XYZ file of C-alpha atoms in Angstrom:
573
model
C -88.992 -30.193 93.098
C -86.893 -26.897 91.864
C -83.446 -27.352 91.108
C -81.022 -25.144 93.422
C -78.592 -22.277 92.149
C -75.459 -25.051 92.588
C -77.295 -27.926 90.494
C -78.278 -25.406 87.940
C -74.809 -23.892 87.805
C -72.951 -27.193 87.359
C -76.004 -28.212 84.176
C -74.795 -24.996 82.803
C -71.032 -25.832 83.129
C -71.726 -29.446 81.548
C -73.770 -27.518 78.871
C -70.777 -26.009 77.858
C -67.959 -28.381 78.114
C -69.250 -32.130 77.818
C -68.113 -33.341 74.416
C -69.182 -36.864 74.859
C -71.991 -37.380 71.997
C -74.488 -39.041 74.535
C -74.248 -37.003 77.481
C -74.655 -33.696 75.310
C -77.803 -35.132 73.747
C -79.180 -36.002 77.253
C -78.258 -32.620 78.634
C -80.321 -30.816 75.726
C -82.987 -33.292 76.290
C -83.521 -32.401 80.397
C -83.463 -28.283 79.746
C -85.878 -26.558 81.300
C -86.816 -29.505 83.120
C -85.780 -28.739 87.091
C -86.869 -31.848 88.635
C -84.483 -33.909 85.766
C -81.914 -31.023 86.486
C -81.579 -32.128 90.102
C -81.332 -35.649 89.807
C -78.814 -35.577 87.727
C -76.915 -32.736 89.807
C -77.874 -32.932 93.252
C -74.773 -34.685 94.262
C -71.194 -36.460 93.179
C -71.630 -40.367 92.855
C -69.549 -40.975 95.915
C -66.564 -43.353 95.886
C -67.396 -46.055 98.365
C -66.032 -49.509 99.562
C -67.489 -50.627 96.343
C -66.136 -47.651 94.014
C -69.128 -46.085 92.069
C -72.269 -47.334 91.031
C -75.391 -45.786 89.691
C -77.484 -45.232 86.774
C -75.687 -44.645 83.174
C -76.336 -40.787 81.797
C -75.444 -37.647 82.248
C -74.442 -35.740 85.202
C -72.567 -35.728 88.261
C -74.950 -38.464 89.533
C -74.661 -40.860 87.456
C -72.138 -43.089 85.352
C -70.735 -41.652 82.483
C -66.828 -41.030 80.735
C -66.587 -37.734 83.188
C -67.560 -39.383 86.137
C -65.775 -42.570 85.614
C -62.252 -40.284 84.350
C -62.675 -38.838 87.745
C -62.510 -41.613 89.772
C -59.745 -42.971 87.988
C -57.962 -39.776 88.167
C -58.224 -39.818 92.154
C -57.169 -43.475 92.031
C -54.143 -42.323 90.380
C -53.689 -39.381 92.425
C -54.286 -41.470 95.699
C -51.043 -44.413 94.233
C -48.953 -41.463 93.223
C -49.293 -39.917 97.306
C -47.493 -43.376 98.038
C -44.711 -43.009 95.997
C -42.937 -45.326 93.458
C -44.155 -46.785 90.320
C -47.331 -48.638 89.734
C -49.584 -50.621 87.615
C -53.427 -51.283 87.640
C -55.243 -54.247 86.048
C -59.051 -53.320 84.484
C -61.484 -55.267 83.626
C -65.022 -55.398 82.496
C -68.489 -56.680 82.199
C -71.260 -56.842 79.175
C -73.133 -53.756 80.598
C -73.839 -51.054 78.647
C -70.930 -48.845 77.613
C -68.548 -51.326 80.169
C -65.844 -51.473 77.347
C -65.696 -47.829 76.788
C -65.779 -46.373 80.955
C -62.987 -49.377 80.524
C -60.653 -47.713 78.120
C -61.706 -44.306 79.655
C -60.411 -45.203 83.278
C -57.505 -46.632 81.341
C -56.255 -43.360 79.740
C -56.737 -41.578 82.290
C -54.536 -43.956 84.610
C -52.021 -44.218 82.202
C -52.165 -40.164 81.143
C -50.782 -40.376 84.855
C -47.734 -42.426 84.563
C -49.500 -45.757 85.775
C -48.964 -48.525 83.665
C -52.188 -50.117 82.932
C -52.807 -54.240 81.956
C -56.667 -54.300 80.316
C -58.568 -57.684 79.181
C -58.743 -57.451 75.664
C -62.430 -58.811 76.003
C -65.140 -58.766 78.899
C -64.180 -61.176 81.628
C -65.218 -62.311 85.145
C -64.790 -59.983 87.947
C -63.066 -63.067 90.342
C -60.789 -63.316 86.854
C -59.881 -59.744 87.702
C -58.902 -60.504 91.420
C -56.744 -63.367 90.461
C -55.367 -60.812 87.798
C -54.488 -58.220 90.310
C -51.925 -60.687 92.472
C -50.832 -62.372 89.315
C -49.772 -59.385 87.711
C -48.621 -57.817 90.875
C -50.871 -54.283 90.429
C -51.291 -51.687 93.056
C -54.798 -51.922 92.398
C -57.513 -53.079 90.172
C -60.805 -51.933 88.665
C -63.590 -53.858 87.439
C -66.511 -52.036 85.009
C -69.568 -53.625 86.370
C -72.983 -53.280 88.305
C -72.714 -56.813 89.260
C -76.885 -58.129 88.643
C -78.623 -54.593 88.803
C -81.045 -53.384 86.278
C -79.882 -52.698 82.209
C -79.612 -48.869 83.344
C -77.000 -49.213 85.780
C -73.261 -49.453 85.655
C -70.277 -48.956 87.884
C -66.301 -48.613 88.579
C -65.455 -51.067 91.409
C -61.925 -51.244 92.882
C -59.750 -53.487 94.021
C -56.009 -52.893 96.318
C -53.143 -54.936 95.705
C -54.285 -58.064 97.597
C -56.824 -58.392 95.467
C -59.843 -57.828 97.782
C -62.210 -54.901 96.737
C -60.828 -51.503 98.471
C -61.218 -51.415 102.201
C -63.094 -48.395 103.990
C -59.778 -46.624 104.886
C -58.457 -47.025 101.324
C -61.929 -46.092 99.501
C -61.709 -43.565 101.696
C -58.818 -41.745 100.620
C -59.478 -42.086 97.279
C -62.985 -40.273 97.785
C -60.636 -37.760 99.620
C -58.956 -37.340 96.129
C -61.621 -37.226 94.443
C -63.276 -34.695 96.067
C -60.819 -32.376 95.369
C -60.730 -32.429 91.404
C -62.555 -30.240 88.719
C -64.211 -32.762 86.989
C -63.170 -31.348 83.631
C -60.525 -29.222 84.587
C -58.374 -31.503 86.912
C -58.619 -34.669 84.923
C -56.111 -36.377 82.568
C -57.671 -37.467 79.373
C -55.348 -39.519 77.288
C -56.269 -41.128 73.905
C -56.461 -44.925 74.324
C -55.197 -46.036 71.064
C -51.981 -43.638 71.188
C -51.029 -45.016 74.763
C -51.169 -48.460 73.881
C -48.915 -48.123 71.117
C -46.599 -46.365 73.480
C -46.820 -48.943 75.704
C -48.191 -47.445 78.612
C -51.306 -49.569 78.429
C -50.824 -53.679 77.321
C -53.781 -55.917 76.668
C -53.761 -58.856 79.386
C -52.598 -62.451 77.469
C -54.901 -65.382 77.191
C -52.644 -67.401 79.104
C -53.494 -65.338 82.364
C -56.972 -66.851 81.822
C -56.153 -70.478 81.934
C -53.729 -70.270 84.622
C -56.867 -69.022 86.355
C -59.078 -72.311 84.726
C -56.034 -74.273 86.418
C -56.598 -72.835 89.771
C -60.123 -73.038 89.535
C -60.013 -77.039 88.604
C -57.223 -77.513 91.256
C -60.106 -76.480 93.775
C -62.180 -79.903 93.027
C -62.678 -81.847 96.112
C -63.081 -84.909 93.970
C -61.015 -84.854 90.789
C -62.407 -86.831 87.836
C -65.678 -87.672 89.609
C -68.070 -86.066 87.152
C -66.684 -88.284 84.074
C -68.955 -90.953 84.240
C -71.798 -89.476 86.390
C -74.130 -88.828 83.078
C -75.164 -85.052 84.851
C -77.398 -83.293 82.647
C -76.944 -79.451 83.216
C -78.709 -76.306 81.166
C -76.637 -73.052 81.597
C -77.301 -69.674 81.531
C -74.722 -66.626 81.479
C -77.359 -63.900 81.296
C -76.007 -61.896 78.716
C -72.683 -61.647 80.402
C -69.321 -63.007 81.226
C -69.812 -66.649 82.175
C -70.213 -68.356 78.578
C -66.564 -68.732 77.806
C -65.392 -69.861 81.477
C -67.970 -71.669 82.793
C -67.992 -73.844 79.739
C -64.227 -74.629 79.663
C -64.397 -75.547 83.269
C -67.085 -77.740 82.896
C -65.591 -79.192 80.011
C -62.411 -79.873 81.851
C -63.587 -81.617 84.844
C -65.380 -83.907 82.529
C -69.036 -82.603 81.840
C -69.950 -82.951 78.036
C -73.744 -82.838 78.475
C -73.881 -78.859 78.874
C -76.977 -77.098 76.788
C -76.492 -73.399 76.932
C -79.767 -70.805 77.040
C -79.596 -69.397 73.034
C -81.303 -65.925 74.077
C -79.081 -65.924 77.020
C -75.709 -66.874 75.791
C -74.313 -63.875 73.850
C -73.190 -60.352 75.428
C -76.219 -58.008 75.952
C -76.164 -54.836 78.476
C -79.782 -54.322 77.796
C -80.648 -58.112 79.112
C -83.723 -58.163 77.508
C -84.744 -61.547 78.997
C -85.683 -60.739 82.204
C -86.144 -57.578 84.196
C -83.042 -57.889 86.427
C -80.114 -60.138 85.503
C -79.978 -61.598 88.849
C -79.689 -65.261 89.464
C -81.738 -64.882 92.860
C -84.529 -64.486 91.294
C -86.890 -66.782 89.183
C -86.979 -64.497 86.386
C -83.612 -64.925 85.593
C -84.725 -68.450 84.926
C -87.423 -68.263 82.892
C -85.835 -69.020 79.661
C -84.172 -71.594 81.241
C -86.615 -73.470 82.774
C -88.654 -73.198 79.540
C -85.750 -75.133 77.694
C -86.026 -77.703 80.832
C -89.320 -78.937 79.267
C -87.625 -80.242 76.613
C -84.188 -80.992 77.754
C -85.002 -82.268 81.448
C -81.692 -81.726 82.796
C -80.734 -82.450 86.608
C -79.351 -79.049 87.518
C -79.795 -75.275 86.027
C -76.887 -72.986 86.485
C -77.665 -69.108 85.899
C -74.195 -66.876 86.282
C -74.959 -62.789 86.970
C -73.164 -60.868 84.393
C -69.954 -60.160 86.123
C -69.994 -64.015 86.773
C -69.274 -63.354 90.479
C -72.580 -65.163 91.783
C -74.532 -68.301 90.382
C -77.794 -69.643 91.463
C -79.152 -72.937 90.664
C -82.515 -74.778 90.302
C -82.866 -78.523 90.477
C -85.173 -81.072 88.932
C -87.584 -82.691 91.417
C -91.040 -84.751 91.168
C -92.925 -81.665 90.317
C -90.712 -79.531 88.858
C -87.265 -77.837 89.091
C -87.085 -75.637 92.622
C -84.953 -72.802 92.976
C -82.105 -72.944 96.034
C -81.015 -70.187 97.903
C -77.972 -68.926 98.491
C -77.821 -69.847 102.033
C -78.826 -73.327 101.307
C -76.163 -74.093 98.339
C -73.389 -72.281 100.712
C -74.376 -74.549 103.593
C -74.456 -77.945 101.562
C -71.471 -76.722 99.467
C -69.538 -76.424 103.031
C -71.301 -79.484 104.361
C -69.844 -81.338 101.145
C -66.230 -80.361 101.270
C -65.860 -80.529 104.698
C -67.414 -84.336 104.543
C -65.145 -85.311 101.494
C -62.003 -84.053 103.013
C -62.531 -85.871 106.336
C -63.041 -89.097 104.458
C -59.878 -88.146 102.442
C -58.069 -87.612 104.949
C -57.082 -83.938 103.721
C -58.835 -81.955 105.768
C -56.395 -79.436 107.350
C -55.734 -79.246 111.236
C -58.346 -76.257 112.118
C -59.806 -75.882 108.875
C -61.460 -72.009 108.537
C -64.754 -71.568 106.759
C -66.085 -67.847 106.735
C -69.577 -66.362 106.132
C -71.147 -63.275 106.808
C -73.106 -62.120 109.141
C -76.467 -61.819 107.449
C -75.863 -65.693 106.440
C -78.124 -68.200 108.120
C -77.080 -70.124 111.275
C -77.356 -73.149 109.603
C -73.707 -72.934 108.629
C -72.469 -72.952 112.332
C -74.391 -76.119 112.940
C -72.138 -77.897 110.083
C -68.730 -76.072 111.006
C -69.248 -77.480 114.260
C -69.508 -81.030 112.963
C -66.601 -81.174 111.714
C -64.434 -78.819 114.007
C -64.487 -76.219 111.425
C -63.601 -72.952 112.695
C -66.275 -70.424 111.327
C -65.592 -66.827 111.314
C -68.427 -64.428 110.920
C -67.787 -61.460 108.721
C -69.871 -57.738 107.601
C -71.346 -58.008 104.169
C -69.004 -57.555 101.740
C -66.994 -60.333 100.103
C -63.796 -58.277 100.470
C -64.419 -59.291 104.716
C -63.994 -63.062 103.489
C -60.603 -62.075 100.862
C -59.468 -60.631 103.796
C -59.640 -63.815 106.076
C -57.579 -65.168 103.256
C -54.909 -63.160 103.628
C -54.812 -63.306 107.392
C -54.394 -66.988 107.395
C -52.049 -66.385 104.334
C -49.731 -63.904 106.395
C -49.535 -66.344 109.163
C -48.473 -69.148 106.831
C -51.643 -71.160 107.146
C -53.408 -70.233 104.035
C -54.551 -73.955 104.013
C -56.677 -73.999 106.203
C -59.266 -71.828 104.306
C -61.758 -74.148 102.897
C -64.336 -71.976 101.646
C -66.067 -68.809 101.999
C -69.488 -68.076 101.187
C -72.831 -65.364 101.849
C -76.310 -65.643 101.193
C -76.566 -63.916 98.434
C -75.392 -66.653 96.088
C -71.025 -65.839 96.343
C -69.019 -68.200 96.829
C -65.134 -68.999 96.500
C -63.622 -72.078 97.489
C -59.618 -72.013 97.460
C -57.144 -68.994 97.919
C -56.042 -68.552 94.081
C -58.907 -65.361 94.107
C -60.142 -62.686 97.118
C -63.557 -62.305 95.485
C -66.535 -64.617 95.262
C -66.368 -66.383 92.067
C -69.273 -68.119 90.368
C -66.573 -70.042 88.153
C -65.537 -72.587 90.708
C -68.735 -72.185 92.417
C -70.093 -73.506 89.458
C -67.779 -76.582 89.044
C -67.947 -77.011 92.592
C -72.369 -77.327 92.331
C -72.098 -79.489 89.391
C -69.599 -81.913 91.302
C -71.664 -82.295 93.946
C -74.584 -82.858 92.170
C -72.563 -85.681 90.373
C -71.217 -87.262 93.754
C -74.565 -87.321 95.083
C -76.384 -88.470 92.191
C -73.977 -91.722 92.060
C -75.805 -92.458 95.711
C -79.274 -91.928 93.548
C -79.599 -88.271 95.662
C -81.019 -84.860 94.230
C -79.612 -81.679 95.983
C -82.973 -81.457 97.183
C -82.317 -84.296 98.848
C -79.714 -83.962 100.636
C -80.820 -80.424 101.738
C -83.546 -82.336 103.056
C -80.979 -84.624 104.553
C -78.987 -81.749 106.152
C -82.524 -80.158 107.626
C -83.428 -83.213 108.848
C -80.274 -83.693 111.173
C -79.906 -79.551 112.039
C -83.091 -78.107 111.506
C -85.109 -76.761 109.054
C -83.059 -72.928 108.807
C -85.263 -70.651 106.496
C -84.640 -67.352 105.318
C -86.045 -64.361 103.319
C -84.160 -61.094 102.195
C -86.761 -57.946 101.725
C -85.403 -55.334 99.608
C -87.176 -51.648 100.135
C -86.363 -49.346 97.386
C -86.315 -45.352 97.966
C -85.370 -43.482 94.341
C -83.537 -39.985 94.444
C -82.701 -37.937 96.806
C -86.106 -38.011 99.069
C -85.614 -41.587 99.132
C -82.259 -41.137 100.641
C -83.567 -39.179 103.589
C -86.181 -41.508 103.960
C -83.508 -44.513 104.508
C -81.627 -42.513 106.854
C -84.968 -41.607 108.874
C -85.966 -45.101 109.235
C -82.074 -46.376 110.273
C -82.120 -43.170 112.954
C -85.491 -44.081 114.545
C -84.500 -47.725 114.749
C -81.226 -46.524 116.951
C -83.422 -44.520 118.735
C -86.120 -46.559 119.878
C -85.094 -50.238 119.574
C -87.967 -52.723 119.150
C -88.402 -55.126 122.185
C -90.117 -57.417 120.027
C -90.706 -58.219 116.330
C -93.489 -60.183 115.324
C -94.422 -61.278 118.892
C -90.829 -62.755 119.241
C -88.582 -60.812 121.920
C -85.551 -59.684 120.836
C -82.854 -61.324 123.223
C -79.659 -59.715 121.855
C -79.667 -56.007 119.907
C -76.411 -55.342 117.800
C -75.762 -52.072 116.384
C -72.774 -52.630 113.986
C -71.986 -48.317 113.718
C -71.785 -48.240 117.422
C -69.917 -51.392 117.940
C -71.925 -52.438 120.587
C -73.766 -55.707 121.191
C -76.390 -55.524 124.020
C -77.712 -58.730 126.104
C -81.149 -57.685 126.833
C -81.914 -60.743 129.168
C -79.295 -59.506 131.621
C -78.434 -55.980 130.489
C -74.944 -56.915 130.177
C -73.230 -55.457 126.528
C -69.810 -56.076 124.797
C -67.780 -54.990 121.931
C -68.291 -55.762 118.081
C -64.890 -56.534 116.962
C -65.543 -56.006 113.485
C -65.588 -52.784 111.028
C -68.112 -50.174 111.659
C -71.116 -50.790 109.720
C -74.727 -49.113 109.318
C -76.155 -52.424 109.991
C -79.064 -53.183 113.459
C -79.285 -57.071 114.043
C -81.464 -58.704 116.522
C -81.097 -61.928 117.437
C -85.171 -63.208 118.632
C -86.340 -65.624 121.072
C -86.971 -69.548 119.299
C -83.760 -68.683 116.716
C -85.170 -66.200 114.712
C -83.293 -62.997 113.367
C -84.087 -59.636 111.747
C -81.319 -57.648 110.292
C -81.734 -54.107 108.826
C -78.968 -52.669 106.529
C -78.876 -50.432 104.047
C -77.201 -51.165 100.704
C -73.918 -49.628 99.960
C -74.711 -49.805 96.169
C -78.232 -49.334 95.770
C -80.970 -47.065 97.077
C -82.648 -49.237 99.151
C -82.911 -51.008 102.684
C -82.015 -54.673 102.632
C -83.957 -56.936 105.666
C -82.717 -60.291 106.496
C -85.251 -62.366 108.443
C -84.458 -66.093 109.804
C -86.682 -68.381 111.307
C -85.867 -71.952 112.415
C -88.577 -75.293 112.969
C -90.541 -77.353 110.843
C -91.055 -75.895 107.288
C -94.177 -75.277 107.586
C -93.624 -72.940 111.310
C -90.473 -71.637 109.774
C -92.200 -70.091 106.392
C -95.085 -69.207 108.649
C -92.870 -67.373 111.231
C -91.010 -65.852 107.788
C -94.381 -64.113 106.597
C -94.972 -62.120 109.966
C -91.666 -61.011 110.049
C -92.184 -59.567 106.741
C -95.321 -57.930 107.993
C -93.169 -56.124 110.737
C -90.923 -55.196 108.422
C -93.133 -53.948 105.848
C -94.335 -51.514 108.866
C -91.046 -50.433 109.653
C -90.442 -49.355 106.378
C -93.720 -47.681 105.925
C -94.944 -50.013 102.909
């Protein structure tokens, strides 16, 4: 691959103007390497609804102090365009350069007259969501790349409501970003000097304590854990969960918590697992080894920014990982059943999950007379539902929201997924059922016995680099132009195109409008209750395929195997 004139011009400009030592060293290292230069400069990182996300390094297609400051400048311009005075709250996780990028963003915003509140140490993403509303900020920023590999970082932006930015707002910020010269149009001040001037302020510890108060208030059975004898192993996977998760478990009376020593302290290199992702078994390797001697009831793992949590449960033949679909459905069943029994379930309760989340939730909601609202992927859409209920004076109707990717929120204090409250609720559930002589696996078996065995499998297909983006776009275009009539031998009953907002019933030929924001998602409802959903990731160079089947455990898993073969063929793998 050769590097075109524009890419080479950008490279030369960066070589002459970039003063950051790490960036300058990398630019020198790739000199004369056309493919390396092209990959760093063939595009600017786009500011989407997830903000920026990319590999840490030198260039317009990398996360560095220049791209971060440029995004902060665009946010400042966006806020200035609205008129009035503004404040922004900033948080960050344990990733490489997260603290550096947080201070760069703070200095740029403060240099533009925006009041900045920043945490003095790394904190979970949901704490930032909470802080935005508590501090009455116009926006918020978290420097994180969630559970991506160590080479990634990101700039995640929030609105005044504590939700991740909407499509419209993100589009406006991106339009301001496109007008900027990354070196000449970005204000960069000195963080310490701006702090001394009072333009940047540390967020006080009392805010984190009030966050924990709000989490604890979401408990369904307060005090239940104190005499349950629950034994837990917890790993923060070298991220932000260590302090707040341990604090909330202590508050609710769970004293027997063993923290995985190799993964206790912050470390952006994540040396103990390939991906700090609680969805994969490799992330539990250290915890599972420790479990051989500790023999806990439950293993908990939170991702680096502590907005997702995964669990493994003790069984007769070792520890079994439970999926996000299972934990979300079980948590909803627990909250609805207990609150109904207590008489605290509101009239017309509301739960929320996403279009790629298991239909098992629909069955549970139906049993308890709960309205289950389906939204697009992205927890901001779940947070948005809370805002709608709040505007109607019906905030108390919200019970919980969840998504299959291990994100859960119980209560309305935050507007993003929260692994702190989810860790608390999971342990509370485990204690509640332990007192009945059941494990969480036993409870899941009971749910499957009542509603059917719903099995789901997420397939990820990576497409790296500039050529990868073209391949991804080509696959989606081909599916739109030639939609499948059947998948793995199962007829497509309903085909939905969320980009075109059209749902087609293939049995009778009718079609209807999808009343959700447009999104590049293709979904196929199949005969026999299965589904097959194709969605390019909004934050990573990959296509995700969500497959679902219902039946017995054996028949559903066999069908998922067939769906995986069909997906491999579609993706050319």
